[in-house]
XYZ file of C-alpha atoms in Angstrom:
723
model
C -35.721 -72.878 -37.731
C -33.396 -70.893 -40.077
C -35.759 -67.917 -40.376
C -36.486 -68.108 -36.417
C -32.648 -67.857 -35.621
C -32.174 -65.014 -38.299
C -35.293 -63.176 -36.917
C -33.731 -63.367 -33.494
C -30.238 -61.986 -34.729
C -31.905 -59.284 -36.761
C -33.926 -57.969 -33.743
C -31.300 -58.181 -31.140
C -31.160 -54.845 -29.161
C -28.325 -52.773 -29.739
C -27.967 -51.598 -26.090
C -30.142 -51.563 -23.085
C -29.852 -49.620 -19.942
C -31.443 -48.898 -16.444
C -30.727 -45.714 -15.071
C -29.501 -44.986 -11.479
C -32.243 -45.304 -9.016
C -30.412 -43.074 -6.480
C -31.825 -39.455 -6.350
C -29.224 -36.845 -6.496
C -31.565 -34.153 -5.680
C -33.785 -34.546 -2.460
C -36.274 -31.992 -1.495
C -38.557 -32.298 1.590
C -40.800 -29.931 3.607
C -39.625 -29.005 7.151
C -42.341 -26.532 7.797
C -45.605 -25.018 6.562
C -43.786 -22.930 4.116
C -40.096 -24.082 4.212
C -38.178 -26.678 2.440
C -34.823 -28.462 2.599
C -32.973 -29.221 -0.663
C -29.990 -31.408 -0.719
C -28.003 -31.461 -3.865
C -25.138 -34.265 -4.147
C -22.069 -33.171 -5.860
C -22.549 -35.447 -8.550
C -25.997 -34.231 -9.322
C -25.038 -33.093 -12.994
C -23.367 -36.475 -13.760
C -24.590 -39.340 -11.459
C -22.319 -41.832 -13.201
C -19.229 -39.833 -11.915
C -18.807 -40.855 -8.276
C -15.201 -39.548 -7.316
C -13.006 -36.617 -8.084
C -9.323 -37.340 -7.505
C -7.057 -34.296 -6.739
C -3.459 -35.159 -7.681
C -1.252 -31.985 -7.910
C 0.279 -30.144 -5.105
C -2.212 -27.509 -5.391
C -5.661 -28.607 -6.526
C -9.443 -27.840 -6.327
C -12.763 -29.211 -6.997
C -15.587 -26.747 -7.914
C -19.424 -27.079 -7.600
C -21.295 -24.798 -9.698
C -24.291 -24.058 -7.351
C -27.376 -22.597 -8.807
C -29.908 -20.649 -6.483
C -33.192 -19.850 -7.815
C -34.293 -16.205 -7.521
C -37.548 -17.418 -6.081
C -35.600 -19.110 -2.924
C -34.975 -17.247 0.290
C -32.236 -19.091 1.530
C -32.334 -19.642 5.521
C -29.395 -21.776 6.030
C -26.718 -23.705 4.069
C -23.979 -26.253 4.866
C -21.599 -28.468 2.888
C -20.649 -32.122 3.690
C -17.507 -33.454 2.112
C -16.443 -37.101 2.238
C -12.809 -37.560 1.159
C -9.878 -39.981 1.515
C -6.156 -38.856 1.424
C -3.340 -40.904 0.252
C -1.037 -42.442 2.864
C 1.645 -40.889 1.007
C 0.754 -37.352 2.058
C 2.313 -35.338 5.006
C -0.799 -34.855 6.988
C 0.483 -32.291 9.138
C 1.577 -29.675 6.423
C -1.392 -30.432 4.026
C -4.458 -28.582 4.296
C -8.204 -28.771 2.954
C -10.154 -25.353 2.501
C -13.608 -24.541 1.764
C -14.229 -21.345 -0.402
C -17.471 -19.663 -1.475
C -17.278 -17.507 -4.648
C -13.387 -17.412 -4.003
C -13.743 -16.271 -0.546
C -12.300 -18.544 2.167
C -14.618 -19.899 4.873
C -12.491 -22.135 6.809
C -9.333 -24.128 6.482
C -8.570 -27.569 8.147
C -5.604 -29.981 8.342
C -6.199 -32.341 5.715
C -5.776 -35.494 7.994
C -4.088 -36.613 11.030
C -1.509 -39.074 10.294
C -3.882 -41.889 11.681
C -6.497 -40.937 9.191
C -4.422 -41.262 5.969
C -5.704 -43.821 3.713
C -9.026 -43.700 5.479
C -12.470 -41.979 4.752
C -13.015 -38.434 6.426
C -16.229 -36.595 6.724
C -16.038 -32.774 6.787
C -19.042 -30.381 7.514
C -18.839 -26.672 7.097
C -21.366 -23.950 7.457
C -21.709 -21.581 4.677
C -22.166 -17.919 5.685
C -25.208 -16.706 3.499
C -23.533 -13.177 2.988
C -20.911 -14.998 0.824
C -23.696 -16.144 -1.563
C -24.591 -14.247 -4.862
C -28.037 -14.132 -6.537
C -27.929 -16.863 -9.206
C -24.865 -19.134 -9.722
C -22.186 -19.657 -6.945
C -19.012 -21.444 -6.839
C -18.716 -23.646 -3.826
C -14.958 -25.055 -3.865
C -12.905 -27.528 -1.928
C -9.301 -26.525 -2.236
C -6.299 -28.691 -1.065
C -2.706 -28.151 -0.534
C -1.064 -31.611 -0.278
C 2.646 -32.001 0.537
C 4.324 -35.576 0.091
C 5.946 -37.503 3.121
C 9.780 -36.620 3.137
C 11.823 -39.203 1.201
C 14.409 -41.467 2.767
C 17.587 -39.316 3.111
C 15.881 -35.769 2.885
C 12.656 -33.784 2.622
C 12.003 -34.393 -0.866
C 10.528 -31.846 -3.131
C 7.482 -31.364 -0.542
C 9.784 -30.654 2.500
C 10.010 -27.020 2.009
C 11.861 -26.542 -1.302
C 8.811 -26.602 -3.289
C 7.670 -23.106 -2.131
C 10.879 -21.443 -3.213
C 10.348 -19.255 -6.150
C 13.450 -20.161 -7.998
C 15.248 -22.579 -10.122
C 18.048 -24.715 -8.806
C 20.491 -27.200 -9.989
C 19.827 -30.730 -8.888
C 23.254 -30.939 -7.043
C 22.271 -27.618 -5.119
C 18.969 -29.510 -4.098
C 20.636 -32.615 -2.963
C 23.248 -30.413 -1.070
C 20.635 -28.553 0.601
C 19.161 -31.838 2.420
C 16.134 -31.991 -0.136
C 15.477 -34.713 -2.616
C 17.763 -37.517 -1.461
C 20.037 -37.023 -4.426
C 17.303 -36.140 -6.687
C 14.949 -38.961 -5.911
C 11.246 -37.952 -6.724
C 8.616 -37.951 -4.082
C 6.283 -40.900 -3.911
C 2.686 -40.388 -5.819
C 0.166 -38.357 -3.545
C -3.500 -37.684 -3.992
C -6.803 -37.143 -2.283
C -10.065 -38.570 -3.490
C -13.361 -36.796 -2.874
C -16.473 -39.096 -2.770
C -18.836 -37.101 -4.662
C -21.709 -39.587 -4.617
C -21.887 -38.975 -0.699
C -20.586 -35.189 -0.580
C -23.381 -32.543 -0.735
C -24.717 -29.147 -0.408
C -27.693 -28.891 1.751
C -29.749 -25.632 2.381
C -33.173 -24.754 3.975
C -35.224 -22.318 1.965
C -38.812 -20.719 1.640
C -40.600 -19.574 -1.631
C -40.878 -15.831 -2.191
C -44.247 -14.327 -3.303
C -44.571 -14.452 -7.323
C -43.234 -10.924 -8.456
C -45.815 -9.127 -10.827
C -42.756 -8.120 -13.293
C -42.039 -9.056 -16.702
C -38.601 -10.498 -15.541
C -40.529 -12.876 -13.676
C -40.823 -14.963 -16.590
C -37.315 -15.881 -16.495
C -37.156 -15.748 -12.449
C -40.280 -17.728 -11.597
C -41.630 -19.579 -14.644
C -38.795 -20.567 -16.948
C -35.979 -20.591 -14.332
C -32.876 -22.292 -15.487
C -31.446 -22.053 -12.010
C -33.718 -24.552 -10.408
C -31.995 -27.745 -10.009
C -35.155 -29.644 -9.807
C -37.699 -29.770 -12.618
C -40.066 -27.351 -12.845
C -43.679 -27.614 -14.261
C -45.883 -24.945 -16.316
C -49.623 -25.297 -17.381
C -50.870 -24.075 -20.761
C -54.528 -23.260 -20.844
C -55.849 -24.381 -24.234
C -59.641 -23.779 -25.448
C -61.706 -26.860 -25.275
C -61.637 -27.147 -29.251
C -58.017 -26.016 -29.941
C -57.247 -24.812 -33.466
C -54.112 -24.747 -35.513
C -53.517 -21.304 -34.562
C -53.273 -22.337 -30.799
C -51.061 -25.407 -31.676
C -48.690 -22.900 -33.463
C -48.662 -20.218 -30.927
C -48.018 -22.574 -27.914
C -45.542 -24.753 -30.149
C -43.502 -21.580 -30.764
C -43.524 -20.403 -27.015
C -42.479 -23.950 -25.935
C -39.573 -23.603 -28.328
C -38.849 -20.323 -27.002
C -39.022 -21.684 -23.434
C -36.485 -24.337 -24.578
C -33.876 -21.644 -25.520
C -34.577 -20.001 -22.218
C -34.160 -22.922 -20.260
C -31.172 -24.385 -22.164
C -30.096 -27.587 -20.445
C -32.756 -27.390 -17.626
C -35.926 -29.775 -18.165
C -39.289 -28.708 -18.004
C -42.801 -30.623 -17.414
C -45.642 -29.094 -19.479
C -49.430 -29.908 -18.779
C -52.496 -29.117 -20.627
C -55.836 -27.968 -19.140
C -58.671 -25.709 -20.106
C -58.721 -23.596 -16.638
C -56.022 -22.278 -14.235
C -54.020 -24.940 -12.291
C -53.395 -23.371 -8.895
C -50.637 -25.909 -8.249
C -48.106 -24.437 -10.740
C -47.514 -21.545 -12.884
C -49.817 -20.953 -15.959
C -49.775 -19.595 -19.538
C -52.560 -18.196 -21.442
C -52.404 -17.201 -25.062
C -55.631 -15.908 -26.321
C -57.211 -13.096 -27.929
C -58.375 -10.215 -25.900
C -62.058 -10.744 -26.520
C -61.880 -14.319 -24.523
C -60.076 -13.135 -21.351
C -62.817 -12.630 -19.370
C -63.718 -16.283 -19.449
C -60.630 -17.374 -17.877
C -60.057 -14.474 -15.588
C -63.539 -13.743 -14.071
C -62.099 -13.496 -10.441
C -59.140 -11.092 -11.632
C -58.605 -7.393 -11.708
C -58.944 -6.771 -15.528
C -56.845 -3.655 -15.433
C -53.643 -5.776 -14.781
C -54.260 -7.279 -18.296
C -53.904 -4.083 -20.193
C -50.711 -5.114 -22.050
C -50.002 -7.617 -24.907
C -47.583 -9.426 -22.228
C -49.059 -9.438 -18.547
C -47.697 -10.910 -15.383
C -50.084 -11.431 -12.553
C -50.056 -13.462 -9.131
C -52.233 -16.344 -8.727
C -55.169 -15.062 -6.114
C -55.215 -18.465 -4.764
C -51.699 -19.296 -4.199
C -49.190 -16.407 -3.874
C -46.180 -18.024 -4.788
C -47.380 -19.022 -8.333
C -47.971 -16.576 -11.211
C -49.655 -16.433 -14.776
C -48.213 -15.183 -17.939
C -50.886 -13.875 -20.297
C -49.990 -13.318 -23.700
C -52.935 -11.481 -25.691
C -53.983 -9.095 -28.301
C -56.807 -7.836 -30.771
C -55.431 -10.127 -33.553
C -53.234 -12.879 -34.298
C -50.386 -10.586 -35.607
C -50.383 -8.886 -32.209
C -50.039 -12.181 -30.449
C -46.917 -13.462 -32.645
C -45.297 -10.254 -32.201
C -45.754 -10.477 -28.339
C -44.082 -14.289 -28.527
C -41.517 -12.887 -30.758
C -40.791 -10.189 -28.098
C -40.062 -12.855 -25.488
C -36.586 -13.488 -27.420
C -35.140 -9.970 -26.593
C -32.362 -9.856 -23.856
C -33.911 -6.779 -22.253
C -37.034 -8.696 -21.156
C -34.845 -10.260 -18.396
C -34.653 -6.690 -16.614
C -37.989 -5.280 -17.257
C -39.848 -4.532 -13.952
C -43.074 -3.391 -15.016
C -46.207 -5.905 -14.664
C -47.235 -5.567 -18.533
C -45.726 -4.664 -21.838
C -47.371 -3.329 -24.822
C -45.774 -4.923 -28.029
C -46.713 -2.596 -31.035
C -44.877 -4.650 -33.877
C -42.249 -7.267 -33.680
C -41.358 -8.986 -36.852
C -39.601 -12.268 -36.959
C -36.048 -12.558 -38.584
C -35.641 -13.690 -42.133
C -35.082 -17.254 -42.586
C -31.782 -18.638 -41.604
C -29.109 -20.409 -43.776
C -28.542 -24.054 -43.415
C -26.012 -25.346 -40.916
C -25.893 -22.225 -38.710
C -27.160 -23.349 -35.570
C -25.493 -21.431 -32.666
C -24.570 -24.547 -30.664
C -22.828 -26.126 -33.629
C -19.259 -25.214 -35.003
C -18.865 -24.648 -38.645
C -16.606 -26.770 -40.740
C -13.763 -24.844 -42.380
C -13.985 -21.984 -40.209
C -11.614 -20.624 -37.543
C -13.003 -21.546 -33.837
C -11.411 -19.256 -31.242
C -10.847 -21.155 -28.076
C -12.978 -18.143 -26.573
C -15.941 -19.358 -28.516
C -15.860 -22.392 -26.458
C -15.855 -20.445 -23.247
C -12.230 -20.715 -22.700
C -10.624 -17.414 -20.966
C -6.853 -17.045 -21.055
C -5.482 -19.276 -18.544
C -2.037 -19.542 -16.691
C -0.726 -22.694 -15.346
C 1.942 -23.199 -12.625
C 3.302 -26.003 -10.719
C 4.725 -29.483 -11.276
C 2.371 -31.983 -13.181
C 0.174 -31.962 -15.915
C -2.506 -29.347 -16.646
C -5.483 -30.321 -18.840
C -7.531 -28.104 -21.004
C -10.926 -29.684 -22.561
C -12.699 -28.127 -25.574
C -16.194 -29.978 -26.084
C -17.957 -28.987 -29.257
C -20.774 -30.375 -31.687
C -20.515 -30.722 -35.532
C -23.346 -31.567 -37.813
C -23.118 -35.418 -38.828
C -22.941 -34.591 -42.403
C -19.244 -34.830 -43.226
C -16.639 -37.640 -43.745
C -12.920 -36.939 -43.538
C -10.265 -38.866 -45.232
C -6.710 -37.466 -45.142
C -7.498 -33.717 -44.099
C -5.925 -32.213 -41.123
C -7.171 -30.470 -38.216
C -5.241 -27.045 -37.939
C -4.384 -25.756 -34.593
C -2.962 -22.533 -33.817
C -2.016 -22.234 -30.162
C -0.556 -18.674 -28.685
C 0.987 -18.993 -25.336
C 3.411 -17.309 -22.949
C 6.099 -18.690 -20.771
C 7.683 -17.593 -17.879
C 10.470 -15.125 -18.583
C 13.082 -17.828 -17.574
C 15.027 -18.974 -20.693
C 15.422 -22.299 -19.043
C 11.725 -23.475 -19.424
C 10.150 -25.384 -22.191
C 6.249 -26.464 -22.704
C 5.002 -29.758 -23.869
C 1.455 -30.095 -25.114
C -0.083 -33.569 -25.607
C -3.280 -33.142 -28.134
C -5.955 -35.953 -27.683
C -8.973 -35.891 -30.025
C -11.990 -37.719 -28.372
C -9.497 -39.322 -25.813
C -7.155 -40.690 -28.415
C -3.666 -39.393 -28.611
C -3.076 -37.559 -31.783
C -0.228 -35.319 -31.820
C 2.805 -33.842 -29.549
C 3.944 -30.371 -29.533
C 7.208 -29.464 -27.693
C 8.203 -25.857 -27.609
C 11.640 -24.605 -26.486
C 11.742 -21.426 -28.569
C 11.919 -17.941 -27.005
C 8.569 -16.114 -26.713
C 9.002 -13.860 -29.609
C 9.391 -16.658 -32.161
C 6.453 -18.486 -30.726
C 3.683 -16.202 -30.849
C 1.097 -16.888 -33.505
C 2.852 -19.990 -34.846
C 0.625 -22.553 -36.349
C 0.764 -26.271 -35.701
C -0.765 -28.311 -38.379
C -1.916 -31.219 -36.469
C -2.408 -34.370 -38.840
C -4.510 -36.981 -37.164
C -2.596 -40.313 -37.518
C -3.654 -42.419 -40.408
C -4.890 -45.205 -38.191
C -7.208 -43.093 -36.054
C -8.464 -40.565 -38.707
C -11.806 -42.379 -39.229
C -12.384 -42.676 -35.442
C -10.941 -39.809 -33.997
C -13.566 -37.145 -35.257
C -17.070 -38.109 -34.511
C -20.203 -37.196 -36.087
C -21.787 -35.082 -33.577
C -20.351 -34.701 -30.028
C -16.436 -34.134 -30.047
C -13.881 -33.005 -27.614
C -10.088 -32.075 -27.704
C -7.855 -32.488 -24.546
C -4.670 -30.542 -24.406
C -2.369 -31.928 -21.698
C 0.157 -28.994 -21.026
C 3.595 -29.731 -18.908
C 5.884 -26.999 -18.279
C 9.587 -28.172 -17.248
C 13.242 -27.216 -17.374
C 14.963 -27.141 -20.797
C 18.072 -28.621 -19.192
C 17.893 -32.084 -17.492
C 20.038 -31.081 -14.784
C 17.630 -28.520 -13.352
C 14.441 -28.537 -11.319
C 12.087 -25.591 -10.682
C 10.043 -24.706 -7.791
C 6.163 -24.579 -8.791
C 5.944 -20.847 -8.737
C 8.607 -20.510 -11.465
C 6.977 -23.006 -13.590
C 4.442 -20.948 -15.614
C 2.848 -20.891 -19.029
C -0.215 -19.132 -20.149
C -2.441 -20.234 -23.009
C -4.395 -17.426 -24.674
C -7.873 -17.374 -25.529
C -7.233 -16.261 -29.168
C -5.942 -19.608 -30.147
C -7.922 -21.469 -32.289
C -8.595 -24.651 -34.519
C -10.101 -25.407 -37.658
C -12.291 -28.535 -38.424
C -11.895 -29.349 -42.144
C -14.987 -29.241 -44.476
C -14.964 -33.032 -45.545
C -17.130 -34.616 -47.991
C -20.942 -34.642 -47.725
C -22.028 -37.996 -46.370
C -24.678 -38.942 -43.649
C -25.954 -42.420 -42.896
C -29.650 -42.679 -41.754
C -31.991 -43.519 -40.045
C -30.063 -42.866 -36.737
C -31.821 -41.930 -33.416
C -28.680 -40.943 -31.822
C -28.286 -37.748 -34.228
C -31.506 -36.632 -32.988
C -30.684 -37.668 -29.141
C -27.476 -35.603 -29.411
C -28.116 -32.895 -31.848
C -31.791 -32.711 -32.838
C -30.660 -33.624 -36.344
C -31.896 -33.242 -39.185
C -34.478 -30.656 -37.533
C -31.324 -28.576 -36.473
C -30.027 -27.891 -40.114
C -32.142 -24.845 -40.054
C -32.013 -23.448 -36.608
C -35.284 -21.448 -37.233
C -37.054 -24.767 -37.971
C -38.222 -23.468 -41.380
C -37.948 -27.183 -42.689
C -39.508 -28.861 -39.518
C -42.920 -29.857 -38.338
C -44.661 -31.382 -35.421
C -47.497 -33.328 -36.337
C -50.298 -34.222 -33.625
C -52.549 -37.291 -34.233
C -55.064 -36.628 -31.787
C -56.389 -33.850 -29.325
C -56.084 -35.553 -26.002
C -54.376 -33.167 -23.448
C -51.407 -35.757 -22.837
C -50.799 -35.828 -26.683
C -50.771 -32.357 -27.124
C -48.551 -31.878 -24.005
C -46.054 -34.376 -25.419
C -46.080 -32.223 -28.692
C -45.227 -29.169 -26.626
C -42.563 -30.977 -24.833
C -40.993 -31.766 -28.095
C -40.925 -28.293 -29.441
C -39.322 -27.465 -26.120
C -36.563 -29.839 -26.425
C -35.908 -28.470 -29.994
C -35.373 -25.207 -28.528
C -33.085 -26.690 -25.834
C -30.862 -28.562 -28.403
C -30.687 -25.984 -30.998
C -30.331 -22.808 -29.036
C -32.222 -20.454 -31.502
C -36.101 -19.651 -31.843
C -37.816 -21.779 -33.977
C -39.846 -18.818 -35.677
C -40.722 -20.953 -38.675
C -41.685 -24.042 -36.699
C -45.071 -25.549 -37.985
C -47.357 -27.527 -35.420
C -50.255 -28.789 -36.737
C -52.802 -31.796 -37.161
C -52.855 -31.168 -41.032
C -50.628 -33.720 -42.723
C -51.183 -32.013 -46.142
C -49.284 -28.893 -44.918
C -45.991 -30.744 -43.802
C -45.571 -33.379 -46.675
C -42.064 -32.129 -47.815
C -40.632 -31.139 -44.266
C -38.710 -33.232 -41.678
C -41.597 -34.445 -39.460
C -41.903 -35.316 -35.731
C -45.291 -37.256 -35.336
C -46.653 -37.297 -31.889
C -49.617 -39.533 -30.932
C -51.171 -42.784 -31.830
C -51.017 -44.348 -35.184
C -54.215 -43.595 -37.080
C -55.674 -45.140 -40.338
C -56.138 -41.733 -41.926
C -52.480 -41.245 -41.738
C -51.406 -44.744 -43.227
C -49.191 -43.378 -45.915
C -47.096 -41.455 -43.371
C -46.033 -44.825 -41.739
C -45.044 -46.724 -44.904
C -41.437 -46.745 -44.337
C -41.812 -47.309 -40.537
C -40.188 -50.727 -39.103
C -43.103 -50.894 -36.508
C -46.751 -50.196 -37.233
C -49.571 -50.395 -34.838
C -53.017 -51.274 -35.850
C -56.141 -52.876 -33.908
C -53.916 -53.615 -30.941
C -51.520 -55.442 -32.962
C -47.709 -54.676 -33.695
C -46.512 -55.196 -37.201
C -42.811 -55.485 -37.404
C -40.711 -55.266 -40.525
C -37.138 -56.332 -40.156
C -34.249 -55.900 -42.738
C -31.843 -58.770 -42.454
C -28.402 -57.559 -43.564
C -25.811 -59.929 -45.431
C -24.066 -60.200 -42.109
C -26.955 -62.859 -41.245
C -28.142 -64.003 -44.815
C -26.696 -64.405 -48.362
C -28.693 -61.242 -49.316
C -30.550 -58.741 -47.955
C -33.911 -59.833 -47.134
C -37.025 -58.551 -45.534
C -39.221 -60.368 -42.882
C -42.808 -59.020 -41.821
C -44.258 -60.416 -38.714
C -47.495 -59.549 -36.704
C -47.745 -59.989 -33.005
C -50.313 -59.428 -30.224
C -48.398 -58.004 -27.363
C -49.365 -55.984 -24.025
C -47.899 -52.553 -24.870
C -49.717 -50.480 -22.188
C -46.558 -49.361 -20.573
C -44.166 -49.049 -23.603
C -43.358 -45.726 -25.435
C -41.830 -46.133 -28.916
C -39.596 -43.961 -30.737
C -38.689 -44.710 -34.529
C -36.992 -43.058 -37.289
C -37.314 -43.638 -40.863
C -37.085 -42.086 -44.319
C -39.868 -40.006 -45.559
C -42.057 -41.587 -48.064
C -42.936 -37.965 -49.274
C -39.236 -36.762 -49.855
C -36.169 -39.217 -49.912
C -34.147 -36.435 -48.307
C -36.437 -35.898 -45.394
C -36.735 -37.956 -42.110
C -39.776 -39.053 -40.091
C -39.282 -39.362 -36.090
C -42.208 -41.211 -34.718
C -43.202 -40.996 -31.191
C -46.242 -43.378 -30.337
C -47.557 -45.413 -27.408
C -50.955 -47.508 -27.044
C -52.462 -44.627 -24.968
C -51.803 -40.772 -24.431
C -50.746 -41.363 -20.772
C -47.946 -43.693 -21.625
C -47.058 -41.377 -24.556
C -46.641 -38.491 -22.224
C -44.659 -40.385 -19.671
C -42.427 -41.522 -22.287
C -41.810 -38.076 -23.645
C -41.629 -36.449 -20.111
C -39.479 -39.013 -18.384
C -37.935 -41.358 -21.113
C -36.532 -38.626 -23.526
C -33.996 -37.346 -20.971
C -30.145 -36.908 -20.899
C -29.659 -39.756 -18.579
C -31.399 -42.133 -20.955
C -29.610 -40.672 -24.385
C -26.439 -43.237 -23.967
C -28.598 -45.958 -25.503
C -30.744 -43.681 -27.926
C -29.425 -45.143 -31.037
C -30.453 -47.495 -34.004
C -33.581 -46.521 -35.686
C -36.126 -47.959 -32.820
C -36.103 -47.174 -29.265
C -38.466 -48.646 -26.658
C -39.079 -47.254 -23.089
C -40.913 -48.925 -20.393
C -42.673 -46.121 -18.239
C -43.029 -48.423 -15.310
C -39.525 -50.058 -15.012
C -37.445 -46.911 -16.747
C -35.669 -49.561 -18.680
C -34.889 -48.706 -22.365
C -33.886 -50.698 -25.393
C -32.733 -49.961 -28.857
C -32.755 -51.696 -31.950
C -31.573 -51.651 -35.687
C -34.492 -53.188 -37.602
C -34.882 -50.730 -40.736
C -32.863 -50.461 -43.744
C -29.951 -48.094 -43.605
C -29.489 -45.477 -46.441
C -27.009 -42.735 -47.199
C -27.828 -39.180 -48.027
C -24.835 -37.326 -49.864
C -26.350 -33.774 -49.101
C -29.608 -33.123 -46.994
C -30.153 -29.616 -48.424
C -30.924 -29.480 -51.998
C -28.602 -27.346 -54.107
C -26.319 -26.718 -51.166
C -22.732 -25.697 -51.935
C -19.972 -24.339 -49.785
C -19.297 -21.671 -52.544
C -22.787 -20.525 -52.528
C -22.269 -19.082 -49.045
C -20.089 -16.308 -47.916
C -16.771 -17.300 -46.349
C -17.461 -15.674 -43.185
C -21.021 -17.084 -42.028
C -23.047 -14.546 -40.428
C -23.473 -14.974 -36.522
C -26.838 -15.619 -35.006
C -27.471 -13.396 -32.059
C -27.611 -15.432 -29.035
C -30.473 -13.794 -27.169
C -30.108 -15.626 -24.061
């Protein structure tokens, strides 16, 4: 009984999750070639169901992408919101804007509707829309109800561009002797508010730029699909070519997901990609005009479905084909209008340095606010203004007593009677307060060395995803004065910066969360020179799963994996970090020697390390179970048996169809919240997932042999962002 109890404790799942069932994007066909798409305002984060607007002037924006291949026929916005009972409904307004142009302004609420849900529908004029991304904005001006004895700050005084003494405010009939107004807010129901538009699909344009507008379109809110045409008996060259292309597609698509399928012929229901030597083109394109395939990169319309197209990459030699794939990374490709391109030579860059992926910030380096997409910003009005900086670090450093350094450049209004207060939060934890009441000329360029408090040092900076929040308030320096909103202004400049300390090398493995969030350890080298994808069988679903993993690496790292190896030959990848895709096979048995789960002859072999938490000493328990695993997709991570500093990420299932469904539908952002531990299970039918800690943890001080900070120049060379 003792061991049964211990085994139960040792295999308790760390976390389980069932994603939301509610669809946030709904597409329906309303005519022979016309469709209707409804995009709910929380489509990017279904768990954020409301947005509460609390200041006098506030707004909520939805960044709406419109694919180039959509011809918009009609559009409307429907907003559901609830105003506070403390608002003066007669003088408060709500407006709808498209790309900073007013469409219509409404009274926020009649007095009888305060505190109740309101629905507002607005037709959006099509001429106001841009090609690509559009800002659809709900803006409010909300005034509080007059306080007892006077109009309060919201009774008209708040619109005066001046500072006045509280006594003057009271004498003027406002404020009731300085009594502050009651709290007021308006809450938008994001879960039930939406943008809806009718559209039809345009014909596929036979232009090079259609690679980005039709095939790899990161502006489509729904998931696209593309079909790779493989030979019946694929070679390692085919795997490497399509693996590299998939990885580059991940760079292009960035945060948008893509479905990849594999076939041996053209699929008329979707866009297709062919990578083949020129002598084999006729086998695939017997019914097509061969003169349209004269280049190394060719775009042609599907003769059986005019809104779909085919990307054909070809050449007389493999070197020509590789040069053509590399050419896809050049930024000018997005603007080329011809239907084909001849690529003479295009060499791949030199191998990259470790820890230089563009989506990661560097330790010990100055990080300007502008590098995190912040633009110089001016704040005005009462209340707190917040700035968020989200960033990602490699999980290879530990911090003790070192400090984060902040240098904040800002400008105040020219009034000498104002001061600025900045509260700094690290991952939601309050860490430091900056109060400034100095004149402008003595402030610019001043550094604030922000020491994280001792009791939050270990927890505040996380391994991987982090964020800072700056809460900024501008208020009178003298306590007996109050300023109207237009006079309360402060500007935070984008040349402000912060520096994350270098810390000490230390990473605990295995940890699936590092891969889910950071593609680590594969992201150590952004060009994937030390990474490989190993395919264990040639089933079309297994190959498609491998291509999707190459795509996901491209998404998470943000740089082309020029040196990625995609192969079925284990001997070529023994000294690399390996993603294994496919069923466990006997010939690769040494590969699984450190795995917690092994699959053999329909049986699940499980090895569990019991920690001292449950037992007087570390102990291993091996079990063999017969289980029905048809619907389960397994992901596990463990130390490579071939190199103790390398990691194996094993993706497997009892059959290729479940494997593909697990990679396609399981390894999505919505499921990454519980992608942790060393084993993760996903049921492809129920969409439930579970994470476990079964294997033995180990520590690596430095993942790269011989790596020392001093070996690299102080200024790390920037990797060009092609996309």
